[in-house]
Short mmCIF file of C-alpha atoms in Angstrom, two decimals:
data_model
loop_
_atom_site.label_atom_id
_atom_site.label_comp_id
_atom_site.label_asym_id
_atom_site.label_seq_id
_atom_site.Cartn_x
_atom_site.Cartn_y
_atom_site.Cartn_z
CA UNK A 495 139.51 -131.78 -80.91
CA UNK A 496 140.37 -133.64 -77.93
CA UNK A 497 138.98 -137.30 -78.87
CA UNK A 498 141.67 -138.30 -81.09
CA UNK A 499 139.40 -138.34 -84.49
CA UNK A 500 140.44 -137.65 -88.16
CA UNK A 501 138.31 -134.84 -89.14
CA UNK A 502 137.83 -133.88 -93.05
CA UNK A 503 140.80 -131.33 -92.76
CA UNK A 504 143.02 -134.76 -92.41
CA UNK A 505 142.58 -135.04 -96.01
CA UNK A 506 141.70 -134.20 -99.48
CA UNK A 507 138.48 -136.14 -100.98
CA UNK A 508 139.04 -135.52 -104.64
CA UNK A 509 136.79 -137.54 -107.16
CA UNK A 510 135.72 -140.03 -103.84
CA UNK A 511 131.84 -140.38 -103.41
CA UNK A 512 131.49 -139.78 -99.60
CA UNK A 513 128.64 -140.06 -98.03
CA UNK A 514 127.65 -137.65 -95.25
CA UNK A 515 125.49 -138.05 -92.28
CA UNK A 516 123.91 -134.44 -91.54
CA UNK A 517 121.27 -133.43 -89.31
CA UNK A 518 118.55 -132.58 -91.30
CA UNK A 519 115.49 -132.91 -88.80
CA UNK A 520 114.52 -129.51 -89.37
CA UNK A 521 110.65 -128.26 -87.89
CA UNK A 522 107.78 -127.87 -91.29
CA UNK A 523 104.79 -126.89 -91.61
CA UNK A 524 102.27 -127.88 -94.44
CA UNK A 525 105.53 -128.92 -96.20
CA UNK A 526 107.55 -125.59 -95.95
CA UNK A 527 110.84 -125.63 -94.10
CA UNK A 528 110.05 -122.98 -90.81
CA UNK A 529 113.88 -122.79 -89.54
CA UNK A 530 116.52 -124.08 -91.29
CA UNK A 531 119.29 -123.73 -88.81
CA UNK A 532 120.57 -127.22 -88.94
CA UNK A 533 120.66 -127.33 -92.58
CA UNK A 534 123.00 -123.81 -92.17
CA UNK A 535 125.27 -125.70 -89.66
CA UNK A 536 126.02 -128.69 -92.10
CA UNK A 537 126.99 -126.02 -95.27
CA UNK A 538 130.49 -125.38 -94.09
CA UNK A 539 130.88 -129.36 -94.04
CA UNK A 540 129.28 -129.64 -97.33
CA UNK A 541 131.35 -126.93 -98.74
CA UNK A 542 135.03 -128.15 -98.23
CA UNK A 543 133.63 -131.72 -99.40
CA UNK A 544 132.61 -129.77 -102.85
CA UNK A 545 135.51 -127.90 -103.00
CA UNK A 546 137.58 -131.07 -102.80
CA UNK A 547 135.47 -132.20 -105.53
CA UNK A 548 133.81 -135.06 -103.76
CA UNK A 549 130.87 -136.69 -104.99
CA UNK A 550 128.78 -135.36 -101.82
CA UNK A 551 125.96 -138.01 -101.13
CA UNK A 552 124.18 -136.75 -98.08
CA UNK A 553 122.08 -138.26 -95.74
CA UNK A 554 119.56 -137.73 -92.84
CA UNK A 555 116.29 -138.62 -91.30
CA UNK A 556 113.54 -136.06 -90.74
CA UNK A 557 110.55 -136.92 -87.88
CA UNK A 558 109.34 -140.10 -87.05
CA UNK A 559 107.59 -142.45 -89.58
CA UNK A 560 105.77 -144.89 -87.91
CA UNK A 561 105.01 -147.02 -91.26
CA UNK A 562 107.37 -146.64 -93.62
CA UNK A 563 107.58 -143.89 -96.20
CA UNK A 564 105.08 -140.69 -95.91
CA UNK A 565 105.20 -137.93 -97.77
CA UNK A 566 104.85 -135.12 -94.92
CA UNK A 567 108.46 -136.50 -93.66
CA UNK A 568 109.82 -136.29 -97.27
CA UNK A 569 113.40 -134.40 -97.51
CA UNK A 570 112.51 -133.24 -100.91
CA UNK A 571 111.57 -129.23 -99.38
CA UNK A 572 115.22 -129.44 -98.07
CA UNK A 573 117.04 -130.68 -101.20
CA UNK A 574 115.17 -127.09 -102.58
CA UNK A 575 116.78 -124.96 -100.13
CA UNK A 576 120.25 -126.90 -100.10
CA UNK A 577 120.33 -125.60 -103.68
CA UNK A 578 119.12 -122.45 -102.53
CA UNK A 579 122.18 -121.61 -99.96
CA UNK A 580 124.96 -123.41 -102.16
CA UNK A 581 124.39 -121.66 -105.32
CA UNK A 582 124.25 -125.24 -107.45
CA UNK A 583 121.77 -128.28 -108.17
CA UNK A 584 121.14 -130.68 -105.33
CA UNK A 585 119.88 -133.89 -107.40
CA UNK A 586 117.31 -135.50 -104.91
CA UNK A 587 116.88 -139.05 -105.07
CA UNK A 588 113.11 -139.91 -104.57
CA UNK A 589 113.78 -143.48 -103.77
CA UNK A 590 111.44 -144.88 -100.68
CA UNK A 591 113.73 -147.35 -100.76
CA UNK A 592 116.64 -145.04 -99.77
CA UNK A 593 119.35 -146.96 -101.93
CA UNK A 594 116.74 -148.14 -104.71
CA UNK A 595 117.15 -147.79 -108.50
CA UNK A 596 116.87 -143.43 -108.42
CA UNK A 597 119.43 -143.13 -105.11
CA UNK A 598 122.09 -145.80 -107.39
CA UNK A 599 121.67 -143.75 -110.89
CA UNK A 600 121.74 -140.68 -109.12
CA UNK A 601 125.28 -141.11 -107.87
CA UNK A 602 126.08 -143.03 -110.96
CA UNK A 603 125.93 -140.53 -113.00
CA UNK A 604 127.49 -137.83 -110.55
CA UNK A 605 130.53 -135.59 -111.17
CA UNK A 606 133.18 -134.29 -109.25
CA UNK A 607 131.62 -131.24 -107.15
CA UNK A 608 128.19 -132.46 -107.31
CA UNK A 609 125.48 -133.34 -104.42
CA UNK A 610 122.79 -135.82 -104.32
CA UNK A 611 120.57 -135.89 -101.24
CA UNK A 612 118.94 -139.25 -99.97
CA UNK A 613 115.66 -139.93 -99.07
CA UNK A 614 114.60 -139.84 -95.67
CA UNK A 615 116.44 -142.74 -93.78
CA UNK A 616 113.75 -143.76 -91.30
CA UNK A 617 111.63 -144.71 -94.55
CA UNK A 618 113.59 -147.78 -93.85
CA UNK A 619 112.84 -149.40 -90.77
CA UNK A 620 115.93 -151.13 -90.47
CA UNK A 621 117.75 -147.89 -89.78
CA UNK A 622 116.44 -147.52 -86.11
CA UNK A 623 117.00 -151.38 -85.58
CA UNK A 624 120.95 -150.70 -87.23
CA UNK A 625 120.20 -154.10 -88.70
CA UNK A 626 123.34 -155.04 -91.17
CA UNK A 627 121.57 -154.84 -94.63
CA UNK A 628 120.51 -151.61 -94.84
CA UNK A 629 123.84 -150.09 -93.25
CA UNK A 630 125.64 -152.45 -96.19
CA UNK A 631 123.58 -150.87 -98.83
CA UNK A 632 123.94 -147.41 -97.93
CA UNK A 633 128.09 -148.33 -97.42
CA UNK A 634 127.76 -149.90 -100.94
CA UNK A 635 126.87 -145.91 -102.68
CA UNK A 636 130.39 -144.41 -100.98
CA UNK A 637 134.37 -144.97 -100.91
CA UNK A 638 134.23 -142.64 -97.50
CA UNK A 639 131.54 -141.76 -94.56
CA UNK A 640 131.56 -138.34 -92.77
CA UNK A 641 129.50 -137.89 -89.71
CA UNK A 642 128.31 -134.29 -89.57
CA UNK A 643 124.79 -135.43 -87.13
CA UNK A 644 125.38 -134.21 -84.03
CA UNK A 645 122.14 -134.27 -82.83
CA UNK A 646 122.04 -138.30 -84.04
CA UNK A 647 124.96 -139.39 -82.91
CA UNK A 648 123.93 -140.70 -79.46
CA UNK A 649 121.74 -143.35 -81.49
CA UNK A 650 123.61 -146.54 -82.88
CA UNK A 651 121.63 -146.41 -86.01
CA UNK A 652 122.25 -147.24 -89.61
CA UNK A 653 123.40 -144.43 -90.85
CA UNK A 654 125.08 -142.66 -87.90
CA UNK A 655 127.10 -145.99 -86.58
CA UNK A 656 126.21 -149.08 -88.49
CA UNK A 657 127.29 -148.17 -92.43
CA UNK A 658 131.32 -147.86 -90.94
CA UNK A 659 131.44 -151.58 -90.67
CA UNK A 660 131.34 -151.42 -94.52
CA UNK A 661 133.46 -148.08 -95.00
CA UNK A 662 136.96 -147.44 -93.17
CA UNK A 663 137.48 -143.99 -94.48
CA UNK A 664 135.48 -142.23 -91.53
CA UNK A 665 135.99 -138.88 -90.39
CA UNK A 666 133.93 -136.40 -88.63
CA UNK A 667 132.92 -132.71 -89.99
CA UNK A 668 133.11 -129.35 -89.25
CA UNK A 669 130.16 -129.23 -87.08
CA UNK A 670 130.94 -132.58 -85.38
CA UNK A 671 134.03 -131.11 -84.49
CA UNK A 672 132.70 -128.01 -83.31
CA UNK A 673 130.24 -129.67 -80.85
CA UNK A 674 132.94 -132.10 -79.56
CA UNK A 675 135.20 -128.56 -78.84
CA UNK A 676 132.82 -126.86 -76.44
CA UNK A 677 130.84 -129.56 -75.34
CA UNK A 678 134.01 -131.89 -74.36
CA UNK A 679 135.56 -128.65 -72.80
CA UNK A 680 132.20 -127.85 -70.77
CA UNK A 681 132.64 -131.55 -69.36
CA UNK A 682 136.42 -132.17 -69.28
CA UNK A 683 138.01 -128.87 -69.01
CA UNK A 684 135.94 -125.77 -67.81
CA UNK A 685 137.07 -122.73 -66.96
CA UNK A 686 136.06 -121.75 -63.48
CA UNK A 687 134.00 -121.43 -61.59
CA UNK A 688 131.61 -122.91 -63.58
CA UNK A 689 127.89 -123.01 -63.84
CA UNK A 690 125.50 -125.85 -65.13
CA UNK A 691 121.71 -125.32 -65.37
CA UNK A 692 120.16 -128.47 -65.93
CA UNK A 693 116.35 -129.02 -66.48
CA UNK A 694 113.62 -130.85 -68.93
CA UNK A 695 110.38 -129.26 -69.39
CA UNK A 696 107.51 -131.85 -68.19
CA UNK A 697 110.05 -133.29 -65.35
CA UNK A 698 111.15 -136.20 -67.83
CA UNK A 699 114.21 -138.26 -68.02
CA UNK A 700 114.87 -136.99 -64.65
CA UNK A 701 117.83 -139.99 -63.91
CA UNK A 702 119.17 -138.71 -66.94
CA UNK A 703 119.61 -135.49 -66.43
CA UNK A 704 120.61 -135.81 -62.62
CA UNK A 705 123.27 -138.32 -63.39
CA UNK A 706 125.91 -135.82 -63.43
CA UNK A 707 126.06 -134.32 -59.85
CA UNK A 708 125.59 -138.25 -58.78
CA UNK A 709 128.92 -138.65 -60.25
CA UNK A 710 130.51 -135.46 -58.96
CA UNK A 711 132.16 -134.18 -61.65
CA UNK A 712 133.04 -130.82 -60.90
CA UNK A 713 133.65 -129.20 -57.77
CA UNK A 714 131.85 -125.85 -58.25
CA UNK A 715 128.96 -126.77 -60.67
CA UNK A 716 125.69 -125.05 -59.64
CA UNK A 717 122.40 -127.06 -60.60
CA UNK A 718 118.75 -127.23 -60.23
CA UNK A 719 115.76 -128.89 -61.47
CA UNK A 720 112.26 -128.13 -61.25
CA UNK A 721 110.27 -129.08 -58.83
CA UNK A 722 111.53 -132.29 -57.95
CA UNK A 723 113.66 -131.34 -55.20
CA UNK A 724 110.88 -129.28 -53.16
CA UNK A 725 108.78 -132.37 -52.93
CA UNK A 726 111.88 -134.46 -52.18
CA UNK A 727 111.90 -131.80 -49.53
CA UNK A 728 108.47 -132.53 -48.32
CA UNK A 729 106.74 -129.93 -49.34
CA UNK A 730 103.82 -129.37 -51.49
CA UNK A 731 103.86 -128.57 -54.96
CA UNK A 732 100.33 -128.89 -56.03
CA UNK A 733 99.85 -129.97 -59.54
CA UNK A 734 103.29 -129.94 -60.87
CA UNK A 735 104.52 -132.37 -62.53
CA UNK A 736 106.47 -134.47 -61.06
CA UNK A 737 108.12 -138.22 -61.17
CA UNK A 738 107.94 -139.78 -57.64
CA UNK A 739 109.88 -142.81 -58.83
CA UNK A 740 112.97 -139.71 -58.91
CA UNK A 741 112.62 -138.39 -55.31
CA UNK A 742 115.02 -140.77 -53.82
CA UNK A 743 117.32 -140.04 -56.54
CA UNK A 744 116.85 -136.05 -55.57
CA UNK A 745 117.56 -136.56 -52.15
CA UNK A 746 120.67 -138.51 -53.06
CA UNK A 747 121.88 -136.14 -55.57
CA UNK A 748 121.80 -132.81 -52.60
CA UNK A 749 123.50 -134.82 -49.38
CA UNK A 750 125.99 -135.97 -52.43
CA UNK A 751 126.36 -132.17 -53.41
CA UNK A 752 126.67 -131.02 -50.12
CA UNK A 753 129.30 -134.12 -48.82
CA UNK A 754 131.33 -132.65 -52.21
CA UNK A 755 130.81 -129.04 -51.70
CA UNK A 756 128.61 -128.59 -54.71
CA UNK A 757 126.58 -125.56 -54.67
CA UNK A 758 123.74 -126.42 -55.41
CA UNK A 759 121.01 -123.87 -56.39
CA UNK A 760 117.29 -124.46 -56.24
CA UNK A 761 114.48 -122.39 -57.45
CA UNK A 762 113.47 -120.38 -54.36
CA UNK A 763 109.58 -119.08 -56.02
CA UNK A 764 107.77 -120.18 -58.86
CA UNK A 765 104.93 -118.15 -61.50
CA UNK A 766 101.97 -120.93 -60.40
CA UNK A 767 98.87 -121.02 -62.53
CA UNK A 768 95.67 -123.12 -61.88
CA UNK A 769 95.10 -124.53 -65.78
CA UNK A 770 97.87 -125.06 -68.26
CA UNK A 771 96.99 -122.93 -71.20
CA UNK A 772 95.75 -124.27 -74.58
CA UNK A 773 96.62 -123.10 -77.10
CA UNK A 774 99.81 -122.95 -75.63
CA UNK A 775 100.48 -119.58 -76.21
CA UNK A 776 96.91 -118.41 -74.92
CA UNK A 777 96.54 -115.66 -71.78
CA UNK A 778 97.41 -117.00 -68.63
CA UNK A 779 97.00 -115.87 -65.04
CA UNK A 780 100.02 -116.17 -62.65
CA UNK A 781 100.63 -115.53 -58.95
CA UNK A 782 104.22 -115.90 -57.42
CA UNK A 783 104.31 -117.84 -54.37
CA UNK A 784 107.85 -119.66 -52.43
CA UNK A 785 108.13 -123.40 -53.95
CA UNK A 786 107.29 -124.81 -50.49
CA UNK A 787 104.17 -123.22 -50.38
CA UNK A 788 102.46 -123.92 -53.98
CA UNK A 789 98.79 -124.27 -53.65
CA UNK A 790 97.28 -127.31 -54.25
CA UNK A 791 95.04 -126.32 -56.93
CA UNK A 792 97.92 -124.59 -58.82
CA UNK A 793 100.68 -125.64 -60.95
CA UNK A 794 104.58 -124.18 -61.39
CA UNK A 795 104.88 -123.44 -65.14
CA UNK A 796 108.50 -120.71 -64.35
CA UNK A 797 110.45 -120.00 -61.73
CA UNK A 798 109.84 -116.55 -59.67
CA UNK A 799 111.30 -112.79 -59.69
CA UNK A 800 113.79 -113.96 -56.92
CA UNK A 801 115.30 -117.19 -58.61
CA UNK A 802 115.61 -114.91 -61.75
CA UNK A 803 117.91 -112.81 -59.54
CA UNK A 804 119.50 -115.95 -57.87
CA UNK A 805 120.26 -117.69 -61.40
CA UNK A 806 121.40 -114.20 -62.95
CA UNK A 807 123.77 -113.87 -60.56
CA UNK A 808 125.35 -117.35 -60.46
CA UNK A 809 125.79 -116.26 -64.16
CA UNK A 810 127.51 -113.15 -63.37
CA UNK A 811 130.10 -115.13 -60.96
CA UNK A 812 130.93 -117.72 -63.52
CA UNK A 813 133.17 -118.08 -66.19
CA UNK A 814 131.57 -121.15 -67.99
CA UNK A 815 128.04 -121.54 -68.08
CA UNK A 816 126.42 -124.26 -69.75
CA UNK A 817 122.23 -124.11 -69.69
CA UNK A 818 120.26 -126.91 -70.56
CA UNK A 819 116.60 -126.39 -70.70
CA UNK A 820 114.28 -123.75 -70.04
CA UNK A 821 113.44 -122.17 -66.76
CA UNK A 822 109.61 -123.19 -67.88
CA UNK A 823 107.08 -122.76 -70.58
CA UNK A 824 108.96 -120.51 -72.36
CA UNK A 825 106.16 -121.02 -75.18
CA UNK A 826 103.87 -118.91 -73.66
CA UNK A 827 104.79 -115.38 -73.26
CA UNK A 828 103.58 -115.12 -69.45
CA UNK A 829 105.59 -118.09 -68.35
CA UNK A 830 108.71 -116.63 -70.61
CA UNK A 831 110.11 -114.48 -67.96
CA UNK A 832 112.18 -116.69 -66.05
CA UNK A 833 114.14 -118.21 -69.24
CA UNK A 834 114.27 -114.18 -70.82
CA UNK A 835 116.47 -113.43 -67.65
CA UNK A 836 118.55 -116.18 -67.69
CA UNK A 837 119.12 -115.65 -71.50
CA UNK A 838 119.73 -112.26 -70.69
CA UNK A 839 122.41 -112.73 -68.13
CA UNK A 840 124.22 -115.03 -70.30
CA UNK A 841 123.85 -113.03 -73.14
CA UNK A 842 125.62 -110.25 -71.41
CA UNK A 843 128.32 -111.71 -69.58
CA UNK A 844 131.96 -112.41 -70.42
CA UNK A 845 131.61 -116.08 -69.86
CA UNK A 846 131.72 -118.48 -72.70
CA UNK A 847 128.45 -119.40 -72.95
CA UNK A 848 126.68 -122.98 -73.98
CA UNK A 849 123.49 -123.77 -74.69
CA UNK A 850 122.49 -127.45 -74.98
CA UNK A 851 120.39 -128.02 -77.94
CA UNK A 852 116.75 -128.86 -78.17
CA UNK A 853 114.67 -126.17 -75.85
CA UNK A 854 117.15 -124.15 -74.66
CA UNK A 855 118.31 -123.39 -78.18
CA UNK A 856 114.95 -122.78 -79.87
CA UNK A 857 113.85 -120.50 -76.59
CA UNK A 858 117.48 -118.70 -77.38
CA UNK A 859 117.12 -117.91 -81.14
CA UNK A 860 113.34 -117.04 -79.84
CA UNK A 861 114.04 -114.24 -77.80
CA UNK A 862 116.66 -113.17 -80.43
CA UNK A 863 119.57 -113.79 -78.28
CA UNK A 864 121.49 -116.59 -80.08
CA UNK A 865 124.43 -114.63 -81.67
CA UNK A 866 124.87 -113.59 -77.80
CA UNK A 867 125.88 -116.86 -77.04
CA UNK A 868 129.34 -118.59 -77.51
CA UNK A 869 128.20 -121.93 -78.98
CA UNK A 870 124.74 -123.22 -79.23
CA UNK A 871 124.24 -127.31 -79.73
CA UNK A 872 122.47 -128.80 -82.13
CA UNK A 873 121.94 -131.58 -80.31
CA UNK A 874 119.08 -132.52 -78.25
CA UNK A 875 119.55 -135.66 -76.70
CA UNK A 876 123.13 -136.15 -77.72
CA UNK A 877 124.04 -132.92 -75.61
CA UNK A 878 122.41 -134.53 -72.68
CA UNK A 879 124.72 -137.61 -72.95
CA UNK A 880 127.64 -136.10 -74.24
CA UNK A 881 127.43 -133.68 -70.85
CA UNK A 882 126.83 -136.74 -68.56
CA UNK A 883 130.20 -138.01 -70.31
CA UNK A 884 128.75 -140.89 -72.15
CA UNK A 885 130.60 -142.72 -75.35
CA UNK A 886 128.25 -141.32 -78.21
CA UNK A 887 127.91 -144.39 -80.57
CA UNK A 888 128.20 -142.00 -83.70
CA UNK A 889 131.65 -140.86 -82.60
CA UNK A 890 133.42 -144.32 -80.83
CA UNK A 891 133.36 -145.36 -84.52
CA UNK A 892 134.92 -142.53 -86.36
CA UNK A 893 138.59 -143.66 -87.24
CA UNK A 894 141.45 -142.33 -85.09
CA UNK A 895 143.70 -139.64 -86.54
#
């Protein structure tokens, strides 16, 4: 898998009581599950572990609880459909306290083959902080630790980095491993030429996203970013959103891509509208104009008919393509077009094709395209940083094979 890790295939976990760190951050609404993709990606994880006959404890967070426990960010609506797609009980342990007196009889009491899911992690505010206790109590329930989070491993928390120091037998899971495949090969060892689109909706994180072509990695990457670089440019862009603290950082990043021969593709015209639609989804009036000549009363919410054909075609040249982020408010319908054609021209070409988590994924398996693509991240942030080439705290401490 390239990074050296034992993986669950490096061994048989018969009557041990691991305990598994999944992604389980999954989008509800009024308490009902609305896409359980990530719970999907953990099964084949979950599966081997059962047909070992492991004591599965599982583990995840789901939102952000601000003050302890609340019940809208409860895991209980995905212990239901875990029993759902397994075919067997999935004992849920309704312990605020995450390893209180129901998570600790729960695994008691559990046989060979069996699951117990924990309560939500970040009901425990120690798990952000990766304070000691907490990662010693959840260590204390297992005799092995699988990380199966993708989308969590870039955070040094608890459960995703903190419990090893208490459990040697570490290993990462199907889905771990998967990520680490075509994500590590994306970064270390692409087929060329190669294509990277790289952009946040709402212009944030910018440093973070542009670090990459300030390093130089590849040769023949292709990259843009919103509108950034046309005020970098000096030109007008209205009421875009923008981070003026970044501009020096654009300007660096295109003399450093042209000083290494990077091609470096820009949005040439933009779909501009004058108020940003609420709901989001609500009609919306667009005109098409050249990024250096946005109005000032107008905004860029998608790139333009000719970047379409620019970025579709940079697609058609490559043989790796890696997209992060959406072309622009995919949300709405109207400002959909420029991420459709990108999709599109991914979805049809012979490249392997990956898509970075978070937006780019949902805006995928939106317009129905996902089983187009080669691999598609379940990370959000943790693609970002595992792109940029960064040591992902949830993987440094997975054991070497």
């Amino acid at each position: 898998m390239g990074l050296g890790k034992k993986t669950i295939d490096d061994e048989n976990y018969a009557g041990k009581r691991v305990l598994v760190r999944c992604d389980f951050n999954v989008p509800m609404k009024d308490g009902v599950i609305t896409n359980d993709n990530r719970i999907n990606a953990a099964l084949p994880t979950i599966k081997k572990l059962i047909a070992d006959g492991a004591k599965v404890i599982l583990c995840s967070h789901l939102g952000k609880p601000k003050n302890g426990p609340e019940a809208k960010f409860s895991l209980a609506p995905v212990a239901v459909r875990l029993s759902e797609k397994l075919g067997q009980p999935v004992t849920f342990a309704d312990d605020d306290n995450v390893v209180g007196e129901n998570a600790k009889a729960a695994v008691a009491t559990m046989g060979n083959g069996e699951v117990v899911l924990l309560q939500n992690t970040r009901f425990r505010k120690e798990e952000t902080k990766n304070e000691p206790a907490f990662s010693e109590e959840l260590a204390s329930l297992a005799d092995a630790y699988v990380d199966d989070a993708f989308g969590s491993c870039h955070r040094a928390h608890c459960s995703t980095a903190g419990v090893t120091d208490y459990v040697k037998d570490t290993a990462v899971g199907y889905l771990m491993e998967k990520e680490i495949k075509y994500l590590g090969n994306a970064v270390n060892d692409p087929v060329r030429p190669f294509t990277l689109f790289w952009r946040r909706q709402g212009c944030g994180q910018v440093e973070r996203h542009l670090q990459p072509a300030g390093e130089g990695r590849h040769a023949d990457h292709r990259r843009r970013h919103g509108l950034h670089f046309p005020e970098a440019q000096g030109y007008e862009i209205g009421k875009s959103l923008c981070d003026d603290s970044k501009l020096d950082y654009c300007k660096d990043m295109m003399a450093k891509a042209k000083e290494k021969g990077v091609k470096l593709l820009l949005p040439v015209d933009a779909a501009c509208i004058k108020d940003f639609p609420d709901p989001i989804d609500a009609p919306v009036d667009t005109v098409i104009v050249p990024v250096t000549a946005i109005p000032a009363d107008k905004e860029g919410c998608d790139i333009g008919p000719e970047s379409m054909k620019l970025f579709a075609d940079a697609v058609k040249a490559s043989k790796t393509v890696v997209w992060n982020g959406p072309m622009g408010v995919f949300e709405n319908p109207t400002l959909a077009a420029g991420t459709l054609a990108v999709a599109k021209a991914m979805a049809e070409s012979d490249a392997t094709t990956v898509i970075g988590g978070g937006d780019s994924a949902a805006a995928v398996q939106q317009m129905g395209l996902g089983d187009k693509m080669t691999h598609i991240s379940t990370g959000g942030g943790a693609s970002l940083e595992y792109l940029e080439g960064k040591e992902l705290p949830g993987i440094a401490v997975i054991q070497k094979a």
